[in-house]
XYZ file of C-alpha atoms in Angstrom:
697
model
C -68.727 38.459 91.691
C -66.758 36.541 89.161
C -65.894 38.685 86.150
C -63.862 36.008 84.377
C -65.098 32.952 82.511
C -63.571 29.649 83.634
C -61.191 27.903 81.236
C -62.760 24.895 79.635
C -59.591 22.827 80.078
C -58.804 22.411 76.386
C -55.405 24.110 76.611
C -54.119 22.065 79.513
C -55.055 18.789 77.787
C -53.127 19.815 74.619
C -49.993 20.507 76.596
C -50.268 17.151 78.313
C -50.749 15.166 75.093
C -47.650 16.494 73.246
C -45.025 14.374 75.099
C -47.120 11.300 74.541
C -47.045 11.801 70.734
C -43.326 12.390 70.773
C -42.802 9.243 72.785
C -44.850 7.286 70.251
C -42.833 8.620 67.282
C -39.512 8.006 69.009
C -40.633 4.548 69.875
C -41.453 3.746 66.283
C -38.049 5.071 65.151
C -36.303 2.986 67.796
C -38.166 -0.121 66.699
C -37.170 0.510 63.024
C -33.508 1.041 63.950
C -33.548 -2.056 66.087
C -35.056 -4.038 63.230
C -32.398 -2.710 60.802
C -29.562 -3.510 63.196
C -30.976 -6.932 63.753
C -31.202 -7.567 60.009
C -27.605 -6.403 59.459
C -26.421 -8.608 62.297
C -28.294 -11.537 60.798
C -26.777 -10.963 57.310
C -23.289 -10.599 58.818
C -23.551 -13.762 60.844
C -25.428 -15.878 58.318
C -23.967 -14.668 54.978
C -20.754 -12.819 55.908
C -18.378 -15.439 54.523
C -20.371 -15.632 51.318
C -20.262 -11.863 50.766
C -16.561 -11.832 51.566
C -15.864 -14.460 48.923
C -17.941 -12.504 46.401
C -15.863 -9.389 47.032
C -12.602 -11.307 46.776
C -13.706 -13.339 43.770
C -11.750 -12.649 40.548
C -13.276 -11.453 37.309
C -12.571 -13.086 33.954
C -12.046 -11.358 30.576
C -11.097 -12.798 27.180
C -8.369 -10.871 25.292
C -6.790 -11.505 21.898
C -3.241 -11.210 20.533
C -1.747 -11.033 17.046
C -0.208 -14.024 15.313
C 2.603 -14.079 12.709
C 1.596 -12.859 9.249
C 1.497 -15.215 6.319
C 4.674 -15.997 4.394
C 5.111 -15.123 0.701
C 7.024 -17.490 -1.608
C 8.241 -17.117 -5.166
C 7.231 -19.438 -8.003
C 9.936 -21.933 -6.981
C 9.039 -21.992 -3.289
C 11.763 -19.588 -2.134
C 10.778 -17.285 0.737
C 10.348 -13.718 -0.527
C 9.021 -12.332 2.732
C 8.855 -14.162 6.023
C 8.782 -13.476 9.724
C 11.833 -13.120 11.918
C 11.105 -13.991 15.551
C 12.465 -11.644 18.210
C 12.502 -11.887 21.976
C 10.386 -9.171 23.530
C 9.520 -7.580 26.849
C 5.732 -7.312 27.112
C 3.299 -5.594 29.408
C -0.353 -6.393 30.079
C -2.213 -3.507 31.647
C -4.486 -4.175 34.596
C -8.043 -2.935 34.891
C -7.291 -0.303 37.533
C -3.617 0.536 37.031
C -2.939 4.082 38.233
C -0.518 6.580 36.769
C 1.586 6.326 39.919
C 1.823 2.544 39.509
C 2.836 2.956 35.863
C 5.520 5.403 36.978
C 6.925 2.938 39.506
C 6.932 0.042 37.007
C 8.595 2.210 34.349
C 11.383 3.254 36.720
C 11.919 -0.289 37.933
C 12.005 -1.768 34.423
C 14.423 0.918 33.208
C 17.013 -0.547 35.580
C 17.141 -3.722 33.473
C 16.607 -2.674 29.851
C 17.658 0.217 27.604
C 15.640 1.777 24.787
C 18.081 3.523 22.457
C 16.274 3.542 19.095
C 13.687 6.040 20.363
C 13.937 9.235 22.377
C 11.102 10.777 24.419
C 9.488 13.859 22.962
C 9.154 17.048 24.971
C 5.573 16.187 25.925
C 6.526 12.633 26.897
C 9.308 14.019 29.094
C 6.841 16.354 30.826
C 4.283 13.568 31.339
C 6.926 11.340 32.907
C 8.245 14.124 35.143
C 4.777 15.021 36.456
C 3.905 11.357 37.049
C 6.202 11.539 40.065
C 3.854 12.565 42.928
C 6.633 14.627 44.533
C 7.266 16.604 41.339
C 3.577 17.028 40.675
C 2.948 18.392 44.190
C 5.874 20.802 43.975
C 4.885 22.105 40.568
C 1.280 22.542 41.632
C 2.434 24.573 44.613
C 4.389 26.872 42.296
C 1.370 27.661 40.138
C -0.270 31.062 40.695
C -3.613 30.775 42.445
C -5.491 31.930 39.350
C -4.017 29.028 37.328
C -5.124 26.318 39.763
C -8.490 27.602 40.923
C -10.675 24.485 40.684
C -13.817 26.582 41.013
C -13.083 28.403 37.753
C -10.877 25.976 35.849
C -11.348 22.393 34.744
C -8.783 19.765 35.670
C -7.652 19.635 32.039
C -6.943 23.375 32.114
C -4.991 23.073 35.355
C -2.989 20.187 33.868
C -2.207 22.294 30.824
C -0.969 25.095 33.067
C 1.277 22.576 34.813
C 2.611 21.374 31.444
C 3.357 24.941 30.352
C 5.188 25.657 33.602
C 7.358 22.541 33.356
C 8.047 23.173 29.676
C 9.720 26.490 30.552
C 12.123 24.628 32.857
C 13.544 22.544 29.995
C 13.746 19.365 32.063
C 16.796 17.187 31.319
C 16.613 13.428 31.852
C 19.397 10.934 32.366
C 19.736 8.060 29.887
C 17.987 5.740 32.335
C 15.186 8.242 32.829
C 14.780 8.588 29.062
C 14.214 4.845 28.861
C 11.786 5.083 31.796
C 9.938 7.925 30.029
C 9.575 5.820 26.875
C 8.284 2.861 28.921
C 5.862 5.162 30.760
C 4.535 6.484 27.452
C 4.046 2.984 26.018
C 2.252 1.665 29.082
C 0.097 4.791 29.513
C -1.140 4.444 25.951
C -2.061 0.771 26.319
C -5.668 -0.354 26.540
C -6.915 -2.130 29.642
C -6.010 -5.847 29.600
C -4.180 -5.440 26.281
C -0.641 -6.731 25.830
C 1.914 -4.386 24.305
C 5.602 -4.664 23.453
C 7.884 -2.550 25.634
C 11.002 -3.612 23.724
C 10.980 -5.992 20.758
C 14.197 -5.111 18.931
C 17.810 -5.598 19.984
C 16.933 -7.275 23.285
C 20.114 -8.756 24.807
C 20.395 -11.999 26.756
C 21.464 -9.990 29.811
C 18.327 -7.853 29.630
C 16.101 -10.929 29.315
C 17.826 -12.569 32.274
C 17.570 -9.502 34.511
C 13.909 -8.890 33.701
C 13.179 -12.589 34.245
C 14.744 -12.492 37.700
C 12.566 -9.569 38.767
C 9.202 -10.415 37.204
C 7.657 -10.811 40.653
C 8.471 -7.158 41.317
C 7.159 -6.000 37.952
C 3.374 -6.580 37.861
C 2.095 -6.939 34.295
C 5.563 -7.300 32.763
C 6.391 -10.506 30.866
C 8.841 -12.054 28.417
C 7.441 -13.096 25.038
C 8.125 -13.278 21.312
C 7.454 -10.735 18.589
C 8.023 -10.899 14.823
C 9.063 -8.591 12.033
C 9.078 -8.954 8.247
C 12.289 -10.315 6.689
C 13.380 -10.547 3.034
C 15.849 -13.440 2.693
C 16.026 -13.167 -1.115
C 16.657 -9.453 -1.304
C 14.501 -6.355 -1.383
C 14.236 -5.673 -5.138
C 10.660 -6.950 -5.079
C 9.747 -5.268 -1.807
C 7.965 -2.447 -3.607
C 5.541 -5.069 -4.948
C 5.197 -6.927 -1.675
C 4.471 -3.697 0.162
C 4.861 -2.839 3.819
C 3.237 -3.431 7.201
C 2.459 -0.788 9.797
C 4.310 -0.806 13.095
C 2.713 -1.365 16.466
C 3.373 2.313 17.184
C 1.615 3.580 14.044
C -1.126 0.940 14.299
C -4.146 1.109 12.040
C -4.002 3.639 9.166
C -6.172 6.639 9.972
C -7.859 6.737 6.554
C -9.310 3.230 7.081
C -9.584 3.267 10.873
C -13.330 2.667 11.163
C -13.238 -0.158 8.620
C -10.542 -2.046 10.524
C -12.210 -1.482 13.892
C -15.453 -2.978 12.575
C -13.433 -5.993 11.418
C -12.260 -6.703 14.959
C -8.843 -5.042 14.837
C -7.328 -3.142 17.757
C -5.948 0.341 17.196
C -2.327 -0.772 17.632
C -2.612 -3.848 15.379
C -0.146 -4.117 12.514
C -1.738 -4.288 9.068
C -0.628 -4.254 5.452
C -0.450 -0.665 4.229
C 0.509 -1.089 0.568
C 0.456 -3.448 -2.424
C 0.333 -7.223 -1.742
C 0.479 -6.764 2.034
C -2.591 -4.514 1.785
C -4.402 -6.342 -1.031
C -4.268 -9.702 0.776
C -4.544 -8.398 4.356
C -7.618 -10.538 5.214
C -5.619 -13.688 4.371
C -2.202 -12.642 5.643
C -3.355 -11.457 9.074
C -4.372 -14.924 10.312
C -6.655 -15.528 13.303
C -5.732 -13.946 16.600
C -4.932 -16.062 19.644
C -7.231 -15.644 22.634
C -6.442 -15.815 26.338
C -8.609 -15.683 29.447
C -7.329 -13.040 31.856
C -8.504 -13.321 35.469
C -8.326 -10.150 37.541
C -8.719 -9.594 41.256
C -11.330 -7.283 42.718
C -8.763 -4.482 42.799
C -8.129 -4.874 39.082
C -4.732 -6.589 39.302
C -4.144 -9.497 36.927
C -4.259 -12.779 38.791
C -3.834 -15.350 36.021
C -3.668 -15.604 32.226
C -4.805 -18.821 30.547
C -4.505 -19.614 26.832
C -7.860 -20.452 25.259
C -6.973 -20.570 21.537
C -3.423 -20.426 20.209
C -4.526 -18.719 17.002
C -3.780 -19.484 13.371
C -0.873 -17.914 11.491
C -1.747 -16.009 8.333
C -2.203 -17.775 5.012
C 0.823 -18.289 2.784
C 0.956 -16.779 -0.705
C 2.875 -18.341 -3.573
C 3.650 -15.730 -6.200
C 4.125 -16.133 -9.934
C 7.447 -14.281 -9.766
C 10.733 -16.212 -9.846
C 13.085 -14.561 -7.334
C 16.195 -15.376 -9.389
C 14.714 -14.072 -12.620
C 13.364 -11.001 -10.835
C 16.852 -10.290 -9.490
C 18.389 -10.684 -12.968
C 15.855 -8.350 -14.592
C 16.263 -5.706 -11.893
C 20.050 -5.946 -12.121
C 20.024 -5.647 -15.919
C 17.653 -2.694 -15.852
C 19.823 -0.883 -13.334
C 23.036 -1.621 -15.217
C 21.718 -0.485 -18.609
C 20.076 2.578 -17.092
C 23.367 3.577 -15.461
C 25.089 3.248 -18.833
C 22.468 5.605 -20.308
C 23.182 8.061 -17.488
C 26.928 7.836 -18.040
C 26.442 8.490 -21.752
C 24.373 11.606 -20.999
C 21.252 10.121 -22.594
C 19.217 10.035 -19.357
C 20.054 13.468 -17.950
C 16.373 14.379 -17.618
C 15.012 10.848 -17.244
C 12.982 9.936 -14.164
C 13.385 6.142 -14.367
C 12.945 2.967 -16.379
C 10.712 -0.125 -16.284
C 10.726 -3.741 -17.420
C 8.017 -6.357 -17.008
C 7.703 -10.007 -18.075
C 4.568 -12.127 -18.334
C 3.496 -15.618 -19.320
C 1.361 -14.796 -22.390
C -0.721 -17.948 -22.048
C -1.805 -17.493 -18.435
C -1.259 -13.857 -17.454
C 1.179 -14.833 -14.678
C 3.655 -12.009 -14.086
C 7.194 -13.403 -14.072
C 9.171 -10.274 -13.183
C 8.358 -6.632 -12.458
C 11.316 -4.257 -12.267
C 11.456 -0.517 -12.054
C 13.678 2.410 -11.172
C 12.737 5.880 -10.020
C 15.222 8.719 -10.393
C 15.176 12.307 -9.249
C 16.810 14.249 -12.128
C 17.885 17.006 -9.749
C 19.529 14.875 -7.056
C 20.312 11.858 -9.262
C 19.011 9.621 -6.470
C 17.817 6.256 -7.813
C 15.442 3.952 -5.931
C 13.699 0.687 -6.796
C 10.175 1.281 -8.067
C 8.742 -1.915 -9.494
C 5.208 -0.635 -8.931
C 5.838 2.114 -11.468
C 4.966 -0.582 -13.989
C 1.320 -0.305 -12.925
C 0.980 3.254 -11.691
C 3.099 5.278 -14.124
C 1.780 6.292 -17.562
C 3.812 7.243 -20.630
C 3.210 8.017 -24.279
C 4.630 4.797 -25.710
C 5.079 5.500 -29.414
C 5.169 2.945 -32.222
C 4.967 -0.186 -30.045
C 1.163 0.110 -30.277
C 1.100 -0.082 -34.080
C 0.316 -3.780 -33.872
C -3.058 -2.821 -32.373
C -3.643 -0.230 -35.115
C -2.979 -2.746 -37.890
C -5.109 -5.344 -36.083
C -8.027 -2.921 -35.897
C -7.713 -2.171 -39.607
C -7.860 -5.897 -40.376
C -10.729 -6.686 -38.002
C -12.804 -3.808 -39.402
C -12.015 -4.777 -43.016
C -10.239 -1.523 -43.783
C -7.434 -3.749 -45.027
C -7.356 -7.526 -45.535
C -4.677 -10.223 -45.289
C -4.402 -10.213 -49.100
C -4.910 -6.494 -49.727
C -3.130 -4.344 -47.140
C -0.839 -2.138 -49.237
C -1.246 1.618 -48.969
C 0.639 4.623 -50.378
C 3.405 5.870 -48.097
C 2.505 9.483 -48.734
C 3.131 11.993 -45.950
C 0.164 13.874 -44.464
C -0.012 17.621 -45.098
C -2.533 19.409 -42.899
C -3.323 23.075 -43.493
C -1.186 25.342 -41.334
C 0.766 22.454 -39.739
C 4.188 20.866 -40.259
C 4.261 17.745 -42.416
C 3.311 14.545 -40.559
C 5.617 11.744 -41.652
C 7.806 8.856 -40.564
C 11.357 9.018 -39.239
C 12.806 8.202 -42.651
C 12.859 10.836 -45.457
C 9.677 11.527 -47.389
C 9.650 9.476 -50.587
C 11.755 6.608 -49.210
C 8.881 4.233 -50.008
C 6.127 4.733 -52.543
C 3.887 2.221 -50.786
C 4.064 -0.373 -48.009
C 2.128 -3.448 -47.009
C 1.203 -3.970 -43.346
C 4.106 -6.280 -42.320
C 6.632 -3.956 -43.970
C 5.009 -0.921 -42.346
C 5.515 -2.585 -38.957
C 9.101 -3.533 -39.806
C 10.153 0.022 -40.706
C 7.734 1.552 -38.177
C 5.894 3.711 -40.697
C 3.881 6.500 -39.100
C 2.504 7.373 -42.522
C 0.952 3.922 -42.985
C -0.884 4.175 -39.639
C -2.190 7.668 -40.429
C -3.382 6.627 -43.905
C -5.078 3.627 -42.309
C -6.760 5.829 -39.693
C -8.060 8.254 -42.341
C -9.824 5.421 -44.105
C -10.940 3.765 -40.891
C -12.761 6.778 -39.400
C -13.942 7.912 -42.860
C -12.200 11.264 -42.694
C -12.308 13.711 -45.603
C -8.847 14.957 -46.495
C -7.310 17.175 -49.181
C -3.535 17.624 -48.748
C -2.533 21.113 -47.530
C -6.111 22.302 -47.931
C -8.750 20.510 -45.881
C -9.369 17.768 -43.343
C -12.607 16.781 -41.671
C -12.704 14.202 -38.899
C -16.004 12.773 -37.648
C -16.719 13.591 -34.001
C -16.365 9.944 -32.956
C -12.899 9.453 -34.514
C -11.119 9.278 -31.149
C -13.760 6.914 -29.793
C -13.310 4.537 -32.753
C -9.537 4.262 -32.330
C -9.592 4.154 -28.517
C -12.190 1.417 -28.499
C -9.820 -0.655 -30.601
C -6.847 0.026 -28.292
C -8.990 -0.798 -25.255
C -9.728 -4.193 -26.785
C -6.024 -5.009 -26.362
C -5.923 -3.546 -22.835
C -4.364 -0.217 -23.801
C -5.882 2.692 -21.925
C -7.734 0.754 -19.236
C -6.855 -1.058 -16.037
C -5.690 -4.633 -16.522
C -7.193 -5.857 -13.236
C -3.852 -7.013 -11.831
C -4.125 -8.105 -8.185
C -2.198 -5.116 -6.869
C -3.738 -1.905 -5.509
C -2.909 1.436 -7.064
C -3.162 0.541 -10.751
C -3.997 3.459 -13.061
C -5.770 3.341 -16.407
C -3.430 5.704 -18.256
C -4.010 9.211 -19.555
C -6.211 10.258 -22.467
C -5.256 13.349 -24.424
C -7.851 16.006 -25.184
C -10.277 15.127 -27.972
C -11.648 18.610 -28.645
C -10.351 22.151 -28.421
C -11.947 24.930 -26.377
C -14.337 25.661 -29.243
C -15.598 22.067 -29.315
C -13.760 21.221 -32.533
C -12.156 17.804 -32.821
C -8.352 17.800 -32.787
C -7.866 16.219 -36.198
C -4.078 16.109 -36.101
C -4.151 14.410 -32.701
C -6.372 11.645 -34.087
C -3.551 10.854 -36.509
C -0.987 11.016 -33.692
C -3.069 8.555 -31.691
C -2.994 6.092 -34.603
C 0.786 5.646 -34.353
C 1.078 5.878 -30.543
C 2.115 9.469 -30.014
C -0.844 10.840 -28.062
C -2.462 8.813 -25.253
C -0.371 7.478 -22.351
C -0.336 3.849 -21.193
C 1.304 1.874 -18.384
C 4.064 -0.747 -18.850
C 1.738 -3.497 -17.615
C -0.783 -2.539 -20.317
C 1.972 -2.931 -22.918
C 2.859 -6.436 -21.751
C -0.814 -7.441 -21.714
C -1.228 -6.065 -25.250
C 1.788 -7.901 -26.695
C 0.756 -11.087 -24.864
C -2.575 -10.896 -26.667
C -0.753 -10.979 -30.003
C 1.620 -13.701 -28.783
C -1.077 -16.111 -27.595
C -3.362 -15.779 -30.594
C -5.834 -13.174 -29.415
C -6.678 -13.845 -25.760
C -6.377 -10.832 -23.492
C -5.278 -12.407 -20.227
C -5.687 -10.744 -16.855
C -2.236 -10.278 -15.271
C -1.769 -11.614 -11.746
C 0.948 -11.965 -9.119
C -0.508 -14.454 -6.614
C -0.589 -17.998 -8.001
C -1.876 -19.860 -4.955
C -2.919 -19.521 -1.323
C -2.219 -22.095 1.355
C -0.762 -22.855 4.759
C 2.835 -23.388 5.815
C 3.636 -26.437 7.947
C 4.783 -25.843 11.539
C 8.386 -26.624 10.596
C 8.205 -24.179 7.669
C 9.306 -26.771 5.121
C 6.035 -27.538 3.353
C 3.152 -25.588 1.867
C -0.379 -26.979 1.794
C -2.269 -25.360 -1.101
C -5.905 -24.432 -0.555
C -6.499 -22.325 -3.693
C -4.927 -22.043 -7.153
C -5.464 -19.107 -9.476
C -7.296 -19.930 -12.690
C -6.184 -17.863 -15.723
C -8.846 -15.349 -16.716
C -9.549 -14.407 -20.342
C -10.868 -10.838 -20.355
C -11.557 -10.667 -24.087
C -11.058 -12.672 -27.253
C -9.886 -10.611 -30.226
C -12.292 -11.296 -33.129
C -9.697 -11.833 -35.843
C -9.059 -14.746 -38.172
C -5.810 -16.710 -38.220
C -4.832 -15.010 -41.482
C -5.355 -11.579 -39.941
C -3.289 -12.538 -36.898
C -0.526 -13.845 -39.140
C -0.205 -10.413 -40.812
C 0.604 -8.796 -37.463
C 2.875 -11.632 -36.326
C 4.743 -11.491 -39.634
C 5.315 -7.767 -39.118
C 6.595 -8.311 -35.550
C 8.944 -11.032 -36.779
C 10.339 -8.769 -39.485
C 10.992 -5.987 -36.951
C 13.742 -8.237 -35.567
C 14.580 -10.581 -38.443
C 13.761 -8.515 -41.533
C 16.274 -7.279 -44.100
C 15.067 -3.733 -44.737
C 17.669 -1.144 -43.821
C 15.075 0.863 -41.888
C 14.241 -2.091 -39.631
C 14.297 -1.011 -35.999
C 15.315 -4.085 -33.927
C 17.722 -6.066 -36.092
C 20.204 -6.072 -33.198
C 18.075 -8.806 -31.625
C 18.311 -11.052 -34.677
C 20.826 -13.481 -33.136
C 19.108 -13.872 -29.756
C 18.089 -17.425 -28.936
C 15.310 -18.342 -28.813
C 13.930 -16.166 -31.588
C 12.310 -12.864 -30.608
C 9.435 -11.087 -32.326
C 8.506 -7.584 -31.256
C 8.040 -3.903 -31.902
C 10.057 -0.826 -30.993
C 8.640 2.569 -30.144
C 9.761 6.178 -29.892
C 7.472 8.967 -28.678
C 8.200 12.675 -28.533
C 7.822 14.353 -25.145
C 9.242 17.209 -23.069
C 10.940 17.501 -19.718
C 8.544 18.522 -16.975
C 10.071 20.391 -14.059
C 7.712 20.207 -11.039
C 9.510 23.169 -9.475
C 8.998 25.242 -12.633
C 5.855 23.888 -14.335
C 5.478 26.914 -16.615
C 9.024 26.747 -17.912
C 9.334 28.070 -21.460
C 11.038 25.917 -24.078
C 11.646 22.840 -21.909
C 14.142 20.273 -23.283
C 12.666 17.981 -25.944
C 12.938 14.296 -25.013
C 11.779 10.893 -26.232
C 10.288 7.831 -24.594
C 12.007 4.707 -25.933
C 10.021 1.453 -25.687
C 10.022 -2.184 -26.768
C 7.486 -5.012 -26.610
C 8.155 -8.555 -27.692
C 7.700 -12.271 -27.153
C 9.794 -15.416 -27.438
C 10.052 -17.886 -29.009
C 8.491 -16.390 -32.109
C 6.573 -19.641 -32.540
C 4.639 -20.903 -29.499
C 5.682 -17.987 -27.247
C 6.306 -18.644 -23.552
C 7.514 -15.183 -22.566
C 6.173 -11.686 -23.269
C 8.088 -8.559 -22.256
C 7.778 -4.778 -22.209
C 10.613 -2.289 -21.629
C 10.147 1.460 -21.141
C 12.893 4.108 -20.925
C 11.122 7.473 -20.618
C 12.770 10.862 -20.994
C 15.886 10.124 -23.072
C 17.857 12.639 -25.091
C 16.653 12.248 -28.726
C 20.196 12.706 -30.006
C 21.527 9.962 -27.721
C 18.688 7.447 -27.951
C 20.977 4.431 -28.299
C 19.582 0.899 -28.028
C 18.991 0.683 -24.292
C 15.571 -0.938 -24.513
C 16.939 -3.620 -26.865
C 19.807 -4.361 -24.472
C 17.362 -4.974 -21.648
C 15.066 -7.039 -23.881
C 17.951 -9.248 -25.013
C 19.013 -9.978 -21.431
C 15.434 -10.606 -20.293
C 14.888 -13.276 -22.949
C 18.277 -14.968 -22.574
C 18.165 -14.994 -18.758
C 14.652 -16.399 -18.662
C 15.390 -19.332 -20.915
C 18.659 -20.084 -19.099
C 16.636 -20.491 -15.910
C 13.840 -22.415 -17.651
C 15.557 -24.852 -19.983
């Protein structure tokens, strides 16, 4: 009897079928591998040479390089600032240059050149030391395990630990290694495929020869030409021309994004001040371009010039280099005499500026800056546009003009009582001469003797003030606005628009006290020039307006823009500046003649209180106005000093010849001792007129 059911056979069939499935899968895999191998063999045999050439084929990139900046000439075509060519050792960085390769090149190149004008910093020394694979390996081995654990620290942190360790060792380099460290730093900071200057100053013929002999062993190194600014006619005008950044400093950080969007590289040299900055788009020129071919490994294979570039545009200035030198020399000489006499003990400088009154062309801009504590004096021509001073009586021509234009006085009726002003609770406001010297004065005489009283009496009528001597004064709230609007018409108290950056508009004194009450006495001070502060260039624009008959001309320094011929001997002009009239003074010829008569009498009058009779014999004839303003010494180290020394600002404005003027001048000597005022401004004015007409007969 069979107690067990017979197996149906299902299990044995399953076991038998498993190897068959495996064989099928393995077969498919084999077929796929065979197909893949066959395809690879086909590609290798059929297209191998093509792929090989693709791998070995060079890549091409276009790079640009700077060109010489534009030249600046004076009004007579003399070079004020040019470019001095220097031999240079250059380096063009490959696309895949490693730190180890840079280290080897730096060491090799240091055998042939010396860099002595720069020394490596501590960090640069460390970077160079660790670039040596041997040193780097040894220092890494010295690090404690916790300071080089790559699982917990980033590579930057490990590198910093290495730097700190080496720093403690105070590594000392030989002179050759110092040069190598500087080269390493320069190359490491270069952009891929950019050309930098390794050494562009003081390169000797021996260094050039040795580098030239070994160029094949120095990949990326080349011999080229660099340039630097030169000043063949002296540096007295350099503060107007401005400066250019170095390759090391590159683009100024405050305008970095602007320059980058204009196509500059970070290490490009650009104008950083004054004319160099103002005319940067013209002076920079158009960069040269080269096609750089690199191998597959990133090494440079060939460099081919595509466009040689265009040198920067040339600027011809309105300034005569010889006259500029004479004015600067005179200013310095007279200022030194004031110092020697004790008159300029607290003075911080002096300024002189000359202008063509008919066009606005600036003919000379001279300035001195002095530190009263160290007595160090430096050239500061730009102080004429960015320094403000209370100028005193020189502005009285504008006050009288405003009175005439607004019919407060007329050409035939301009006499007023010369009665001092007595405000309640304040010292008497008067002129420099004793009260009662004159019972009355007409406008030309008031200018001749520089009457403060006349200007205050005129202002009282002009603004319609109510005044009772020693008892009461009421000024309308717009009194300051009325007088300032008149001064602005002549350019006083606002920017002239000169084509130099950094010009200031001057300084306005307070109009109201803390209680909102108008400062009545200060309105009167403003009328005779003893309140608001103006710049020297505003003074010369103002006096030019009187000299030329009422046209306020915009001052300018650049006369024309052009290109210099390849031999440097000829200038091709593309643009000439057109004189710009900013405002026409709305006076009649008779009204103008009143002011001109007063300016003529200041120099040529016979009144004993005349202020510039020392200029009477100057040829050609001068007309002008002197000024003296009260001020105090300001000590920046002790701004709250009690009872600071009382000083004066001495000024002069004038034009020559008195008829048909061709020259307008302004001279400012701030901070003189009131007891030793002398005639320093008149001495400078005399020389400025005589020197100009000697050079322009």
